[in-house]
Coordinates of C-alpha atoms in Angstrom, one line a residue:
X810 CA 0.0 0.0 0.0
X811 CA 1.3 3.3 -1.0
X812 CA 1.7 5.7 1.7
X813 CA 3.3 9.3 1.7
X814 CA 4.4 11.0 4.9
X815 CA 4.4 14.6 5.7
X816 CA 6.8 16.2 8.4
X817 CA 8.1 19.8 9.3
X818 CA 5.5 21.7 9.7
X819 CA 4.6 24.5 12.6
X820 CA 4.4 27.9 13.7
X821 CA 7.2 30.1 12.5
X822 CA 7.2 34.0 12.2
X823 CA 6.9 36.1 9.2
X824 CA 10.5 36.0 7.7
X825 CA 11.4 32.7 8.8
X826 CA 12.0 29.1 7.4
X827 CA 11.0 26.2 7.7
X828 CA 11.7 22.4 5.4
X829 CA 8.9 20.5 4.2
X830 CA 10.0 16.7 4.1
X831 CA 7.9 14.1 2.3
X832 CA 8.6 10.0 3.1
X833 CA 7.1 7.7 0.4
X834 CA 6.7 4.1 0.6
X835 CA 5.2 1.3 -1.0
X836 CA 6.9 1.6 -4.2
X837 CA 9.7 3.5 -5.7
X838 CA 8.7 6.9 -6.9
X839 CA 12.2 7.9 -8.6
X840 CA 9.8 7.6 -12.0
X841 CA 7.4 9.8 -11.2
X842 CA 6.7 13.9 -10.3
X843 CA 6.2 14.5 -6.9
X844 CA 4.4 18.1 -6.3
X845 CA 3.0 20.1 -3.0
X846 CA -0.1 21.9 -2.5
X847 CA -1.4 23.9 0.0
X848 CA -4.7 25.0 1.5
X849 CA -5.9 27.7 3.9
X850 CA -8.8 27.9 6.0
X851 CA -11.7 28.8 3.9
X852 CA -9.7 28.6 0.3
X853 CA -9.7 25.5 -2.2
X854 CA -6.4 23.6 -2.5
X855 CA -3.8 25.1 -5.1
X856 CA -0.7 24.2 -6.4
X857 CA 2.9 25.1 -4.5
X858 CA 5.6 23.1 -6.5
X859 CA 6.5 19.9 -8.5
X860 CA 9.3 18.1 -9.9
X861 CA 9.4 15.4 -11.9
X862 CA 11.8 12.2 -12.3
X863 CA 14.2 13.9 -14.2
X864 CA 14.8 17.3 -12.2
X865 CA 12.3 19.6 -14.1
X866 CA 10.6 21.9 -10.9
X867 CA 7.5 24.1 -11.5
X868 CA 6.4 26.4 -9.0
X869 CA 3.6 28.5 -8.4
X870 CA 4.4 32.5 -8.4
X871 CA 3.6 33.3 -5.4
X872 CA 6.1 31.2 -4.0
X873 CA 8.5 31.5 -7.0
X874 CA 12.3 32.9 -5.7
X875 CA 11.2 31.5 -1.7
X876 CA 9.8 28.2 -1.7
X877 CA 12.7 25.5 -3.5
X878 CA 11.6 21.9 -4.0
X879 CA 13.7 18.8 -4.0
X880 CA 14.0 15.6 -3.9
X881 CA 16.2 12.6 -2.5
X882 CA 15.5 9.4 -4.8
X883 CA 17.6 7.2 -2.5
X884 CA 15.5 7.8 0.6
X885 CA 11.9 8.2 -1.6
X886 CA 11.6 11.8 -0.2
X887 CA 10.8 14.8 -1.4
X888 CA 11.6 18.6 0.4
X889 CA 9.9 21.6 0.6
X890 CA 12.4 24.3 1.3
X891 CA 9.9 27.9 2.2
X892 CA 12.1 31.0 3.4
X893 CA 10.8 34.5 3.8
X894 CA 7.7 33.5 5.1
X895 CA 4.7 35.2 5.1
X896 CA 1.2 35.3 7.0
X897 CA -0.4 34.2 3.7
X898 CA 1.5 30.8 3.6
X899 CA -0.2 30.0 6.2
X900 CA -2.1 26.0 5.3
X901 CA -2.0 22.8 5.5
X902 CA 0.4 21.3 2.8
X903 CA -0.2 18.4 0.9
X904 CA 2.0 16.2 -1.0
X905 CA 1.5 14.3 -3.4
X906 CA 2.9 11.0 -6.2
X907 CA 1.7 11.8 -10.2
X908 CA 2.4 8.9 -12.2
X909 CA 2.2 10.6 -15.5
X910 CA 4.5 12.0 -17.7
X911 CA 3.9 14.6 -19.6
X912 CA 5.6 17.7 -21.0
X913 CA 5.0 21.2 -19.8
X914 CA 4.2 22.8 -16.9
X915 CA 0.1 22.6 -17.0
X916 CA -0.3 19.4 -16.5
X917 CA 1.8 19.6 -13.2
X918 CA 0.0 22.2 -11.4
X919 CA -3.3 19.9 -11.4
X920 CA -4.6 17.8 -8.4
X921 CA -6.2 15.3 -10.8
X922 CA -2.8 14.7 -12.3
X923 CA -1.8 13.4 -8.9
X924 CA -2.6 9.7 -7.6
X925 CA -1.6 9.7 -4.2
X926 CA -1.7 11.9 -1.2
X927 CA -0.3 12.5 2.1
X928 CA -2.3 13.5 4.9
X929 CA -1.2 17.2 5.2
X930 CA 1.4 19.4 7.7
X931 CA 0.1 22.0 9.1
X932 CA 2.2 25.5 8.7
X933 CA 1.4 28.6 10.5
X934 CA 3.1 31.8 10.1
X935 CA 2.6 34.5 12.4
X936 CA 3.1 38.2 12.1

């Protein structure tokens, strides 16, 4: 059974960072994109970041330049690196396993392009 693992979360205060880690298991994931997604209280789900099996990372512009994603194919992890952190960030993040591959970054930033999902980390950012 496939099972993803989110860890890292908490409360930090605007300007600080804080590492997003991911554990999959179950199966190897070096083959396929592994994204994060976030949601606030009140607001639908939207895309963070990606990156697929061979390095390609997508990532959202509101997060573009603080937020680096990652990933560790040995250990069947991937990272969430946020800096400069803002009240806004503020969600519970998601991540998630998408078996497809496809070219471009559309297809990415979809959560029906994704097959499995973690149960979510909660970040909080205070001002």
């Amino acid at each position: 059974q496939v099972q993803l693992v989110e860890s890292g979360g908490g409360l930090v205060q605007a300007g600080g960072s804080l590492r997003l880690s991911c554990s999959a298991s179950g199966r190897t994931f070096s083959s396929y994109a592994m994204g994060w997604f976030r949601q606030a209280p009140g607001k639908e789900r939207e895309f963070v970041a990606a990156i697929r099996s061979g390095g390609y990372t997508y990532c959202a512009d509101s997060v573009k330049g603080r937020f680096t994603i990652s990933r560790d194919n040995a250990k069947n992890t991937v990272y969430l690196q946020m800096n400069s952190l803002k009240p806004e960030d503020t969600a519970v993040y998601y991540c998630a396993v998408s078996r497809g591959s496809v070219s471009g970054s559309a297809y990415y930033t979809r959560q029906v392009s994704y097959d499995y999902w973690g149960q979510g980390t909660q970040v909080t950012v205070s001002s």
